[in-house]
Amino acid sequence: MENSNKLTFSRRNFIRTSALATGGMIIGFNILNACKESAVPAVDVSKLNFQDFNAFIKIAENGYVTIYSPNPEIGQGVKTSMPMIIAEELDVPWEHVSVEQGALDTENFTRQVAGGSQSIRFGWDALRQTGATAKQMLINAAAAKWSVDASSCSAVNGIIKNGNGDELGYGEVVNEAALLEVPEDITLKSPKDYKIIGKDAINVDIDKIITGKPLFGLDYKVDGMLYATVLRPPAFGQVLESYDASEAKALPGVVDVITIGEKARHYLNQDNFDPSAHWSVRLSESDKVVVIGKTTWDAIKGKKAIKAVWKDESPTESSETHDKALNDLLNGNKFDTRRSDGNVKQAFANADKVIERVYESPFLPHNCMEPMNFFADVTNDKVHLVGPIQTPEAAAKVVASLLNRKLEDVHVDMTRMGGGFGRRLYGDFVYEVAEIADKLKQPVKLISTREDDMTTGVYRPAIKYKIAAALKDGEIIGYHLKEAAVNSNMYGLIPHFFPAGAIENYQVDTANYQSNITTGAWRAPYTNFLAFAEQSFFDEIAEALEKDPVQLRLDLLKNVKDGEDPNIQYSAKRMTDTIKLAAEKGNWGKAGNDIHQGFAAYYSHNTHVAEVVDITMKNGRPSIEKVTVAVDCGIVVNPTGAKNQIEGGVIDGIGHAMYGDYAFENGKPQDVNFNTYRLIRMSETPKVVNTYFVENELSPTGLGEPGLPPAGGALANAIKSATGQILTKQPFIKSLKERKTDFNV
């Protein structure tokens, strides 16, 4: 709960409010809400005369408000939820609010990023302060008109009143208010007084989405724009040696064929270039062939006609290479210790029993519904960039460096994204189109095909975990987790999540295999696979100790005192409450004879989540009857959107745990489209997902990603309950098929 709602807020903070980071609270819509009338103003707001109140707020003379959402909209709903927070403190009716996407603005916004489920968490205080400060300035302007003290005035639903019964609408004082000094002291609302926050709101873009209005990067176009496709190396580790473009140039609609790559190489080979500080840069040093067309289809046809010769520049790798390398790391001694409590070696020497498992996960592509694309127009005056990107500020800085331009010359407008899941954190496609436009001196849009996306992307790295537990006298006395990962220095492991602090002798080690395959963040980085491994392992421990799996976790949490270890990020109390809520609502241990249950609980992105999965087995295949989810994410800004995000995360987590697989042969991806790459199908999704939120008045935390990590573990534990089979490899379907089950894959 907030300690105080009284804040001191400077003019500088009012102008430069933190617009924050992420993947955040992920909000979509459900099919029933999509049928409701959308909450848009009954007037044509485009014809209203608005006063720019600040970087976030414009108010018209009739009281209608436009609120700019600063962060990239990736489908997580921040374009709805962030304005809701401002509107709550501004105290205007939500139906009088119009929402627009803000452009990159480093002067007035900070952290305009979509990633890590942090937008709402970081934006919470700043957005409330923005709304509350504007409201106070409007009150002060009305008070001046009435010649009364501002403390005798109040504002509700866009109407200011004084003690004499006089009333003024926001629009009647907005011009005067915008000129006033920013008040130093403001009062924020108590959660009990919220009228917008905590109430269901339909996605502000839903009408445009379902009627096909232009919103996404692929929709963007300008007169005279050309289209570009890029031919990249077909295998990681290869570079362009030569190419023949004669057939491509002869095709109707093909305007030109050029190469790019020189600027990227120069950028990457700067003496002061630090890859760790430029984590969002994913550029190949190879030259690339670019086909310029009058239409998308012209450019795609032209690319298919290019005859290119590629040579191996660095060792090409296969899945067998990675498998052997990770096994060697797990069985070797080249580890970095990330956390070490007590004496793990001694604990294992004194154990009555030791349990050990190795868990394996493959590479995974992102497979966004909207393939990578971006628009660029490079002129002497400015560099204009438009498209779907999760890291617009980082992209602008790289483009400025690539093209040797001043940062203030680079302008980035953000479109809605048709999926990202971490892929659009990396701006390689932005840098490519900037280099193309710089050469052409014409507006151009880069378009990727599905095959481009799947074969030249940024992937979740393959990882193996070896987990061992030492048991003695019915207790866990030692726990040792080892990670071996491809490019783990760019990925990493969270060593201070549960069960850190819950087991006296606890150690986490990591090892890294460097690969030339580009890897990076994939929805719920670090935890998307680790949660399955650890939560499955805890069920094995519970069985060995003859304890109920839920009770085992609750018992371990009793060993943790919140705040005692500053490195531990989860809250034992909040996790305990979340587990109990999931067990209660999921009817844990009381399912029918044909129902098999699995449980998992995990903390990630500052949010605690517990899940119960109910399955039946049909022809050796799990049919997911129900998933019960309990979530502690603090105050829920938009409940319907929050539930949709949890449901999406659960389905995503189950789908990739069951079916997600990706392999390389001699550096070349083996799946190029959905005809071979397996995704979850409608009939395989849970019949129902019931979501429950722990009620409190704590500040909001992430919601776009935390629902995914526990899903795979809970499903694996349900399958183990049903069949006795312990699953240690993803995708599960491969292991289940080994049991000769009747799968139709």
XYZ file of C-alpha atoms in Angstrom:
745
model
C 0.000 0.000 0.000
C 1.213 3.513 -0.719
C 2.671 5.208 2.353
C 1.282 8.579 1.304
C -0.734 10.051 -1.531
C 0.827 13.488 -1.035
C 3.637 14.181 -3.502
C 6.003 16.959 -4.418
C 6.262 17.184 -8.187
C 8.570 19.585 -10.026
C 8.002 21.184 -13.437
C 10.897 19.141 -14.788
C 9.245 15.903 -13.663
C 5.915 17.011 -15.086
C 7.386 17.596 -18.519
C 9.766 14.646 -18.504
C 7.609 11.963 -16.988
C 8.861 8.440 -17.106
C 7.177 6.571 -19.898
C 8.888 3.460 -19.028
C 9.805 0.094 -20.100
C 8.051 -2.777 -21.726
C 6.221 -5.736 -22.458
C 4.321 -4.764 -19.533
C 0.804 -5.359 -18.643
C -0.308 -7.286 -21.557
C -3.822 -6.510 -22.595
C -5.830 -7.829 -25.451
C -9.563 -8.399 -25.833
C -11.954 -11.319 -25.606
C -14.447 -12.219 -28.266
C -17.484 -11.091 -26.290
C -16.051 -7.666 -25.526
C -15.189 -7.315 -29.192
C -18.905 -7.336 -29.896
C -19.650 -4.446 -27.539
C -19.939 -0.862 -28.691
C -16.514 0.728 -28.299
C -16.058 3.584 -25.851
C -15.122 6.402 -28.238
C -16.238 10.023 -28.114
C -19.579 10.689 -29.757
C -18.057 13.644 -31.598
C -15.429 13.825 -34.316
C -12.431 14.685 -32.148
C -10.310 15.375 -35.218
C -12.305 18.577 -35.738
C -11.917 19.873 -32.173
C -9.565 22.681 -31.231
C -7.210 21.101 -28.684
C -4.850 22.861 -26.311
C -1.539 21.000 -25.886
C -1.480 20.696 -22.125
C 1.747 18.726 -21.892
C 3.491 15.880 -23.706
C 0.758 13.458 -22.627
C -2.459 15.475 -22.579
C -4.482 17.644 -24.953
C -7.830 19.065 -23.815
C -10.431 20.567 -26.137
C -12.716 23.453 -25.231
C -15.655 21.057 -24.943
C -13.759 19.009 -22.346
C -12.791 16.064 -24.547
C -9.290 14.782 -23.862
C -6.646 13.195 -26.054
C -4.020 11.226 -24.152
C -0.803 10.127 -25.839
C 0.460 6.681 -24.970
C 4.261 6.911 -24.994
C 5.346 3.285 -25.103
C 5.334 0.970 -28.117
C 2.116 -1.047 -28.419
C 3.012 -4.655 -29.025
C -0.382 -6.145 -28.316
C 0.148 -5.999 -24.562
C -2.353 -3.187 -24.135
C -0.227 -0.330 -22.816
C -1.920 1.957 -25.336
C -5.067 1.342 -23.281
C -3.757 0.929 -19.735
C -1.242 3.796 -19.599
C -3.838 6.415 -20.628
C -6.270 4.853 -18.129
C -3.831 5.713 -15.345
C -3.552 9.337 -16.506
C -7.311 9.649 -16.988
C -7.955 8.312 -13.484
C -5.926 11.025 -11.796
C -7.004 13.702 -14.288
C -10.556 12.698 -13.335
C -12.217 12.695 -16.737
C -14.853 10.240 -17.969
C -13.140 7.449 -19.916
C -15.755 7.787 -22.682
C -14.490 11.352 -23.254
C -10.924 10.170 -23.838
C -9.313 9.579 -27.217
C -5.966 7.779 -27.274
C -3.132 8.337 -29.746
C 0.244 6.629 -30.098
C 3.102 8.910 -29.108
C 6.225 9.180 -31.257
C 9.769 8.779 -29.961
C 10.369 11.871 -27.834
C 13.486 11.722 -25.673
C 12.888 15.250 -24.367
C 9.513 14.581 -22.786
C 9.431 10.791 -22.361
C 11.940 8.325 -21.008
C 12.252 4.571 -21.431
C 9.962 4.254 -24.432
C 10.537 0.527 -24.565
C 8.293 -2.525 -24.858
C 10.034 -5.417 -23.139
C 10.399 -7.163 -19.805
C 6.811 -6.510 -18.690
C 7.875 -3.247 -17.082
C 5.857 -0.445 -18.741
C 3.117 -0.243 -16.131
C 5.471 -0.932 -13.229
C 7.848 1.874 -14.143
C 5.132 4.183 -15.410
C 2.728 3.881 -12.507
C 3.877 6.831 -10.362
C 4.885 9.092 -13.239
C 1.618 8.653 -15.123
C -0.471 9.241 -12.007
C 1.559 12.366 -11.247
C 1.001 13.626 -14.789
C -2.766 13.296 -14.518
C -2.983 14.650 -10.981
C -0.771 17.645 -11.756
C -2.813 18.599 -14.816
C -5.991 18.304 -12.746
C -4.591 20.601 -10.068
C -3.578 23.186 -12.669
C -7.128 23.151 -14.073
C -8.512 23.623 -10.566
C -6.087 26.504 -9.953
C -7.213 28.201 -13.177
C -10.887 27.890 -12.202
C -10.160 29.201 -8.723
C -8.472 32.254 -10.226
C -11.544 32.921 -12.398
C -13.779 32.739 -9.351
C -11.326 34.622 -7.108
C -11.505 31.851 -4.514
C -8.902 29.675 -2.853
C -8.081 26.557 -4.870
C -8.398 24.432 -1.736
C -12.139 25.143 -1.732
C -12.516 23.636 -5.201
C -12.747 20.062 -6.425
C -12.914 18.307 -9.793
C -14.927 15.236 -10.737
C -15.583 13.808 -14.210
C -14.092 16.831 -15.946
C -16.169 19.363 -13.975
C -14.662 21.789 -11.422
C -16.856 22.982 -8.561
C -16.446 25.439 -5.706
C -18.173 25.834 -2.377
C -20.629 28.351 -3.813
C -22.073 25.834 -6.247
C -20.344 27.300 -9.318
C -19.184 24.906 -12.045
C -16.697 25.064 -14.908
C -15.735 22.338 -17.364
C -12.099 21.550 -18.026
C -12.432 22.950 -21.546
C -13.531 26.328 -20.208
C -10.263 26.844 -18.309
C -7.758 24.761 -20.265
C -6.182 27.683 -22.106
C -5.503 29.558 -18.861
C -4.449 26.416 -16.991
C -1.814 25.466 -19.569
C -0.027 28.753 -18.851
C 0.124 28.343 -15.065
C 3.104 27.341 -12.998
C 3.260 23.648 -12.226
C 2.159 23.106 -8.611
C 4.825 21.651 -6.342
C 2.419 19.646 -4.182
C -0.222 17.311 -5.534
C -2.438 14.676 -3.981
C -2.944 11.309 -5.645
C -6.148 9.351 -5.338
C -6.566 6.519 -2.886
C -7.269 3.193 -4.621
C -10.682 3.078 -2.961
C -11.669 6.127 -5.019
C -10.675 4.717 -8.411
C -13.362 4.912 -11.099
C -11.328 3.909 -14.160
C -8.436 1.849 -12.816
C -9.689 -1.615 -11.925
C -12.659 -1.423 -14.307
C -12.830 -3.310 -17.608
C -11.846 -1.260 -20.643
C -11.926 -2.402 -24.249
C -8.688 -2.120 -26.198
C -8.687 1.408 -27.639
C -7.672 0.092 -31.079
C -10.186 -2.731 -31.238
C -12.519 -1.141 -33.784
C -9.630 -0.423 -36.144
C -8.197 -3.894 -35.636
C -11.378 -5.797 -36.435
C -12.327 -3.535 -39.365
C -8.871 -3.607 -40.931
C -8.011 0.089 -40.537
C -4.311 0.979 -40.947
C -2.482 0.483 -37.641
C 0.465 -1.824 -38.199
C 3.824 -1.334 -39.825
C 2.760 -3.308 -42.883
C -0.118 -0.834 -43.352
C 2.112 2.226 -43.565
C 2.733 3.748 -46.986
C 3.456 7.089 -48.636
C 3.164 8.216 -52.227
C 6.109 7.166 -54.354
C 7.349 4.630 -51.812
C 9.453 1.716 -53.051
C 9.650 -1.765 -51.535
C 12.780 -3.682 -50.579
C 13.539 -7.304 -49.820
C 16.902 -8.461 -48.489
C 18.746 -11.628 -49.459
C 20.784 -12.639 -46.423
C 23.188 -15.573 -45.870
C 21.198 -18.837 -45.853
C 23.321 -20.251 -43.008
C 24.844 -18.678 -39.927
C 28.602 -18.404 -40.398
C 28.373 -17.609 -44.110
C 29.088 -14.404 -46.032
C 28.345 -13.255 -49.572
C 31.054 -14.091 -52.121
C 29.354 -13.060 -55.386
C 25.938 -12.754 -57.006
C 24.248 -12.496 -60.407
C 21.270 -10.128 -60.569
C 20.689 -10.136 -64.323
C 17.490 -12.212 -64.196
C 16.106 -10.184 -61.320
C 16.745 -6.858 -63.046
C 14.942 -8.091 -66.151
C 11.709 -8.712 -64.250
C 8.910 -6.143 -64.606
C 8.508 -4.044 -61.459
C 12.097 -4.516 -60.265
C 13.632 -1.046 -59.973
C 17.174 -1.873 -58.880
C 19.421 -4.394 -57.138
C 21.996 -3.072 -54.667
C 24.121 -4.359 -51.805
C 24.388 -3.140 -48.226
C 26.690 -4.093 -45.375
C 29.552 -1.623 -45.445
C 28.008 0.732 -42.889
C 27.120 -2.185 -40.583
C 30.701 -3.504 -40.675
C 32.090 -0.055 -39.938
C 29.709 0.312 -36.997
C 30.517 -3.120 -35.551
C 34.281 -2.676 -35.927
C 34.589 0.647 -34.134
C 37.371 0.617 -31.558
C 34.969 1.556 -28.766
C 32.174 -0.823 -29.780
C 31.017 -2.829 -26.753
C 28.515 -5.602 -27.609
C 27.239 -5.764 -24.036
C 26.346 -2.076 -24.147
C 24.709 -2.475 -27.549
C 22.644 -5.556 -26.736
C 19.825 -4.592 -29.127
C 22.168 -4.594 -32.143
C 21.983 -7.761 -34.213
C 23.903 -7.096 -37.433
C 25.730 -9.440 -39.753
C 29.056 -8.305 -41.198
C 28.217 -9.962 -44.510
C 27.162 -7.982 -47.540
C 23.492 -8.482 -48.375
C 21.726 -8.248 -51.706
C 18.734 -5.905 -51.765
C 16.048 -5.997 -54.448
C 14.050 -2.795 -54.914
C 10.576 -3.149 -56.405
C 7.517 -1.076 -57.168
C 5.416 -3.462 -55.076
C 6.066 -6.047 -52.397
C 5.471 -8.860 -54.866
C 7.878 -7.317 -57.391
C 10.615 -7.222 -54.753
C 9.939 -10.784 -53.576
C 9.983 -12.164 -57.127
C 13.206 -10.328 -57.793
C 14.868 -11.754 -54.708
C 13.982 -15.294 -55.779
C 15.702 -14.655 -59.118
C 19.050 -13.667 -57.555
C 21.826 -16.237 -57.997
C 24.168 -15.832 -55.019
C 27.316 -17.655 -53.957
C 28.023 -17.888 -50.235
C 31.189 -18.972 -48.462
C 31.826 -20.191 -44.915
C 33.456 -17.391 -42.943
C 33.269 -19.027 -39.520
C 32.507 -22.590 -38.367
C 28.995 -23.659 -39.278
C 27.047 -25.401 -36.535
C 24.364 -28.063 -36.257
C 22.050 -29.124 -33.479
C 24.400 -32.044 -32.798
C 27.239 -29.531 -32.312
C 25.226 -27.627 -29.744
C 24.047 -30.779 -27.973
C 27.588 -32.085 -27.554
C 28.943 -28.698 -26.499
C 26.276 -28.248 -23.820
C 26.802 -31.786 -22.512
C 30.546 -31.152 -22.291
C 29.895 -27.966 -20.344
C 27.496 -29.656 -17.923
C 30.000 -32.429 -17.233
C 33.022 -30.120 -17.039
C 34.205 -27.617 -14.484
C 34.264 -24.330 -16.427
C 31.436 -22.680 -14.525
C 30.835 -19.247 -13.092
C 29.188 -19.418 -9.685
C 26.323 -16.929 -9.494
C 25.211 -17.705 -5.949
C 26.546 -19.963 -3.228
C 24.890 -20.380 0.188
C 26.211 -22.695 2.880
C 28.260 -25.720 1.851
C 26.636 -27.585 -1.023
C 29.445 -30.117 -1.365
C 29.173 -31.116 2.293
C 25.379 -31.312 2.102
C 25.527 -33.799 -0.756
C 28.180 -35.849 1.072
C 25.854 -36.142 4.087
C 22.673 -36.885 2.135
C 20.567 -40.000 2.578
C 19.466 -39.680 -1.030
C 20.431 -37.585 -4.054
C 18.086 -36.819 -6.944
C 19.527 -35.487 -10.195
C 18.000 -34.603 -13.548
C 19.107 -32.964 -16.786
C 16.547 -30.814 -18.622
C 16.917 -29.801 -22.260
C 15.337 -27.131 -24.446
C 15.811 -26.320 -28.142
C 16.255 -23.047 -29.983
C 12.959 -21.299 -30.714
C 12.037 -18.607 -33.238
C 9.628 -15.793 -32.337
C 7.186 -16.208 -35.228
C 5.395 -12.881 -34.891
C 2.179 -12.754 -36.881
C 3.419 -9.594 -38.614
C 6.815 -10.253 -40.239
C 9.619 -7.734 -39.711
C 9.184 -4.537 -41.704
C 10.139 -0.881 -41.492
C 9.943 2.352 -43.486
C 12.739 4.881 -43.982
C 13.106 8.157 -45.828
C 16.587 9.700 -45.687
C 16.906 13.305 -46.838
C 19.378 16.091 -46.213
C 17.050 17.484 -43.551
C 16.200 14.385 -41.554
C 15.950 10.619 -41.296
C 12.310 9.615 -40.974
C 11.681 6.091 -39.648
C 8.256 4.506 -39.216
C 7.328 1.027 -38.092
C 6.993 -1.614 -35.379
C 9.942 -1.582 -32.969
C 10.172 -2.357 -29.246
C 13.266 -0.187 -28.726
C 12.759 3.034 -30.714
C 15.343 5.121 -28.869
C 18.084 2.521 -29.274
C 17.183 2.182 -32.960
C 17.425 5.944 -33.471
C 20.868 6.073 -31.851
C 22.227 3.236 -33.992
C 20.816 4.725 -37.188
C 22.364 8.099 -36.349
C 25.739 6.411 -35.910
C 25.381 4.252 -39.041
C 24.528 7.204 -41.251
C 26.815 9.678 -39.481
C 23.891 11.949 -38.636
C 22.992 13.956 -35.566
C 20.601 12.134 -33.253
C 18.144 15.026 -33.389
C 17.885 14.486 -37.166
C 16.467 10.986 -36.647
C 12.689 10.907 -36.180
C 10.928 7.672 -35.223
C 7.164 7.148 -35.433
C 5.840 3.940 -33.908
C 3.100 1.802 -35.385
C 1.213 -0.927 -33.607
C 3.083 -4.242 -33.697
C 1.656 -7.536 -34.865
C 3.555 -9.417 -32.192
C 7.057 -9.098 -30.859
C 7.793 -11.471 -27.965
C 11.310 -9.986 -27.814
C 12.111 -10.201 -31.533
C 11.482 -6.499 -32.104
C 13.846 -5.550 -29.305
C 16.536 -6.078 -31.937
C 16.573 -3.440 -34.646
C 18.510 -5.184 -37.426
C 15.684 -4.604 -39.911
C 15.595 -0.897 -38.993
C 19.320 -0.489 -39.630
C 19.031 -2.324 -42.929
C 16.245 -0.123 -44.269
C 18.063 3.015 -43.100
C 21.139 1.983 -45.092
C 18.958 1.146 -48.104
C 17.144 4.502 -47.997
C 20.429 6.345 -47.588
C 21.658 4.770 -50.825
C 18.415 5.289 -52.759
C 17.549 8.769 -51.497
C 13.915 7.710 -51.883
C 11.295 6.574 -49.365
C 11.384 2.785 -49.061
C 9.852 0.058 -46.957
C 11.704 -3.145 -46.116
C 9.454 -6.208 -46.137
C 10.373 -9.619 -44.732
C 8.644 -12.818 -45.742
C 7.743 -15.530 -43.251
C 10.764 -17.480 -44.500
C 13.006 -14.461 -43.859
C 11.692 -14.173 -40.323
C 12.164 -17.824 -39.470
C 15.593 -18.323 -41.040
C 17.418 -15.035 -40.376
C 16.035 -14.087 -36.992
C 17.074 -13.869 -33.356
C 16.345 -17.089 -31.469
C 15.775 -18.291 -27.954
C 19.036 -20.132 -27.235
C 19.264 -23.843 -26.604
C 19.856 -24.525 -22.902
C 20.471 -27.480 -20.608
C 20.034 -27.521 -16.846
C 21.416 -30.103 -14.451
C 19.621 -29.947 -11.115
C 20.539 -32.016 -8.071
C 18.930 -32.161 -4.615
C 20.355 -33.672 -1.430
C 17.708 -35.191 0.886
C 18.140 -36.132 4.540
C 15.663 -36.892 7.317
C 12.711 -35.903 5.154
C 14.122 -32.484 4.220
C 16.042 -30.846 1.369
C 19.497 -30.060 2.731
C 21.226 -29.176 -0.540
C 20.335 -27.863 -3.993
C 22.688 -27.398 -6.942
C 21.601 -25.907 -10.269
C 23.910 -25.825 -13.294
C 23.121 -24.023 -16.525
C 24.847 -24.649 -19.863
C 23.533 -22.349 -22.562
C 24.297 -21.109 -26.025
C 25.404 -17.475 -25.736
C 24.403 -17.341 -22.078
C 26.386 -14.142 -21.577
C 23.645 -12.486 -23.594
C 20.911 -14.481 -21.885
C 21.797 -15.525 -18.374
C 20.130 -17.136 -15.394
C 18.304 -15.606 -12.457
C 20.102 -17.035 -9.376
C 18.061 -15.212 -6.738
C 14.589 -16.495 -7.591
C 12.909 -19.284 -5.633
C 14.250 -21.542 -4.105
C 17.096 -19.121 -3.263
C 16.898 -18.423 0.464
C 14.609 -21.386 1.099
C 17.364 -24.031 1.207
C 20.386 -23.594 3.469
C 22.941 -25.092 1.074
C 22.186 -23.665 -2.356
C 24.392 -23.058 -5.403
C 23.839 -21.801 -8.953
C 26.510 -22.159 -11.660
C 26.470 -21.113 -15.304
C 28.546 -21.948 -18.367
C 28.463 -20.539 -21.860
C 28.973 -21.876 -25.379
C 29.607 -19.087 -27.887
C 27.765 -19.521 -31.161
C 27.481 -17.411 -34.299
C 23.735 -18.071 -34.333
C 22.035 -14.891 -33.180
C 20.215 -15.394 -29.877
C 18.323 -13.101 -27.576
C 15.244 -12.484 -25.488
C 12.200 -14.667 -26.097
C 8.966 -14.136 -24.180
C 9.765 -14.369 -20.445
C 13.555 -14.465 -20.926
C 15.539 -16.675 -18.560
C 12.441 -18.196 -16.999
C 10.443 -19.567 -19.938
C 12.311 -22.895 -19.710
C 13.914 -22.728 -16.256
C 10.470 -22.637 -14.621
C 9.537 -25.938 -16.258
C 12.818 -27.566 -15.210
C 12.685 -26.488 -11.575
C 8.972 -26.940 -11.057
C 9.087 -30.441 -12.536
C 12.046 -31.241 -10.330
C 10.201 -30.088 -7.211
C 7.448 -32.578 -7.914
C 10.056 -35.341 -7.993
C 11.420 -34.130 -4.661
C 7.907 -34.072 -3.197
C 7.351 -37.661 -4.289
C 10.664 -38.780 -2.783
C 9.810 -37.034 0.509
C 6.214 -38.313 0.390
C 4.872 -34.765 0.567
C 2.096 -33.036 -1.293
C 3.743 -30.890 -4.030
C 1.878 -27.740 -3.000
C 2.705 -28.273 0.668
C 6.387 -28.790 -0.151
C 6.553 -25.362 -1.752
C 4.669 -23.749 1.135
C 7.007 -25.385 3.656
C 10.072 -24.109 1.823
C 8.691 -20.581 1.708
C 8.425 -20.588 5.506
C 12.238 -20.552 5.555
C 12.365 -17.188 3.776
C 12.044 -13.901 5.613
C 11.110 -11.106 3.226
C 13.676 -8.322 3.141
C 16.381 -10.229 4.988
C 18.385 -10.944 1.825
C 18.358 -7.921 -0.522
C 19.336 -10.109 -3.483
C 16.187 -12.220 -3.268
C 13.594 -10.599 -5.497
C 10.475 -12.649 -4.815
C 8.280 -12.204 -1.745
C 7.693 -15.330 0.340
C 4.426 -13.925 1.672
C 3.087 -12.922 -1.729
C 4.130 -16.239 -3.252
C 2.503 -18.126 -0.383
C -0.768 -16.229 -0.805
C -0.690 -16.832 -4.561
C -0.080 -20.565 -4.154
C -2.910 -20.897 -1.634
C -5.308 -19.022 -3.907
C -4.467 -21.231 -6.896
C -4.816 -24.418 -4.839
C -8.185 -23.276 -3.468
C -9.662 -22.084 -6.753
C -8.176 -25.005 -8.686
C -9.697 -27.551 -6.291
C -6.230 -29.007 -5.753
C -6.286 -32.658 -4.716
C -10.057 -32.940 -5.087
C -10.445 -33.561 -8.806
C -12.483 -36.453 -10.169
C -11.076 -39.897 -10.877
C -10.432 -39.212 -14.548
C -8.777 -35.836 -13.907
C -5.034 -35.601 -13.303
C -3.619 -32.404 -11.859
C -0.257 -30.683 -12.072
C 0.938 -27.668 -10.116
C 3.627 -25.025 -10.627
C 4.398 -21.640 -9.099
C 6.917 -19.098 -10.285
C 8.042 -15.513 -9.806
C 9.187 -13.511 -12.802
C 8.998 -9.918 -14.012
C 8.157 -8.844 -10.450
C 4.944 -10.894 -10.425
C 3.986 -14.079 -8.560
C 1.957 -16.688 -10.452
C 0.697 -20.170 -9.521
C -1.096 -22.536 -11.874
C -3.071 -25.777 -11.602
C -3.525 -27.786 -14.817
C -6.284 -30.403 -15.085
C -5.916 -33.006 -17.838
C -7.441 -36.221 -19.032
C -5.518 -38.709 -21.161
C -7.024 -39.627 -24.527
C -5.158 -42.099 -26.732
C -2.000 -41.351 -24.809
C -2.402 -37.636 -25.375
C -3.114 -34.975 -22.705
C -6.395 -33.153 -23.170
C -6.250 -29.976 -21.113
C -9.604 -29.592 -19.427
C -8.853 -26.547 -17.298
C -6.061 -24.268 -16.133
C -6.519 -22.310 -12.912
C -4.222 -19.326 -12.474
C -3.625 -17.160 -9.426
C -1.696 -13.923 -9.918
C -0.291 -11.280 -7.610
C 0.581 -8.327 -9.843
C -0.508 -5.615 -7.425
C -3.289 -3.288 -8.545
C -4.861 -4.493 -11.802
C -5.358 -1.543 -14.135
C -7.597 -3.223 -16.721
C -9.028 -6.556 -15.498
C -10.401 -7.828 -18.801
C -7.157 -7.071 -20.580
C -5.129 -8.573 -17.754
C -7.076 -11.825 -17.929
C -6.584 -11.996 -21.668
C -2.847 -11.601 -21.186
C -2.725 -14.402 -18.643
C -4.759 -16.660 -20.917
C -2.472 -15.889 -23.837
C 0.629 -16.564 -21.744
C -0.728 -19.905 -20.545
C -1.576 -21.038 -24.078
C 1.801 -19.837 -25.363
C 3.640 -21.627 -22.551
C 1.746 -24.876 -23.039
C 2.026 -24.711 -26.824
C 5.781 -24.249 -26.948
C 6.436 -26.754 -24.155
C 4.410 -29.360 -26.030
C 5.374 -28.654 -29.636
C 8.041 -25.944 -30.038
C 11.202 -27.237 -31.740
C 13.847 -25.758 -34.013
C 17.059 -27.195 -35.392
C 20.098 -26.190 -37.473
C 22.118 -28.237 -39.936
C 25.488 -26.789 -40.962
C 24.311 -23.431 -39.669
C 21.124 -23.520 -41.739
C 17.671 -23.429 -40.075
C 15.666 -26.547 -40.891
C 12.177 -25.047 -40.645
C 11.283 -22.164 -42.927
C 7.498 -21.896 -42.571
C 4.508 -23.188 -40.644
C 4.058 -26.203 -42.878
C 6.884 -27.859 -40.879
C 7.218 -25.740 -37.739
C 4.723 -27.018 -35.159
C 2.534 -24.578 -33.238
C -0.305 -25.392 -30.872
C -3.670 -25.866 -32.604
C -7.055 -24.634 -31.484
C -8.212 -28.107 -30.473
C -5.120 -28.504 -28.266
C -5.604 -25.349 -26.203
C -7.129 -25.524 -22.701
C -10.901 -25.744 -22.697
C -10.975 -23.011 -20.075
C -8.488 -20.784 -18.251
C -9.765 -19.308 -14.993
C -7.726 -16.379 -13.662
C -7.866 -14.994 -10.122
C -5.977 -11.976 -8.818
C -4.685 -11.571 -5.280
C -6.371 -8.398 -4.097
C -4.124 -5.725 -2.619
C -3.248 -2.056 -3.081
C 0.389 -2.546 -4.039
C 1.809 -0.841 -7.114
C 1.327 -2.821 -10.342
C 3.991 -5.199 -11.623
C 4.525 -7.033 -14.932
C 1.782 -9.080 -16.547
C 2.699 -9.726 -20.170
C 5.118 -12.544 -19.494
C 4.716 -14.050 -15.981
C 1.797 -16.304 -16.949
C 3.962 -18.255 -19.393
C 6.799 -19.794 -17.283
C 4.716 -21.943 -14.881
C 2.492 -23.371 -17.625
C 4.953 -25.932 -18.994
C 5.885 -27.179 -15.532
C 2.274 -27.547 -14.406
C 1.444 -29.498 -17.577
C 4.490 -31.753 -17.203
C 3.514 -32.496 -13.612
C -0.047 -33.329 -14.676
C 1.273 -35.723 -17.332
C 3.526 -37.334 -14.722
C 0.527 -37.752 -12.428
C -1.425 -39.392 -15.231
C 1.247 -41.621 -16.760
C 4.147 -41.802 -14.337
C 6.428 -40.484 -17.084
C 8.949 -37.828 -16.075
C 9.417 -35.311 -18.890
C 12.836 -33.700 -19.120
C 12.961 -32.476 -22.715
C 10.985 -29.947 -24.657
C 9.007 -30.337 -26.782
C 7.080 -32.908 -24.757
C 5.513 -34.393 -27.866
C 8.808 -36.038 -28.815
C 9.089 -37.867 -25.504
C 5.435 -38.870 -25.534
C 5.778 -40.200 -29.061
C 8.658 -42.369 -27.886
C 6.058 -44.156 -25.766
C 4.295 -44.969 -29.057
C 1.238 -42.895 -28.281
C -1.309 -42.216 -30.981
C -0.386 -38.670 -31.979
C -1.602 -37.008 -35.118
C 1.247 -34.561 -35.707
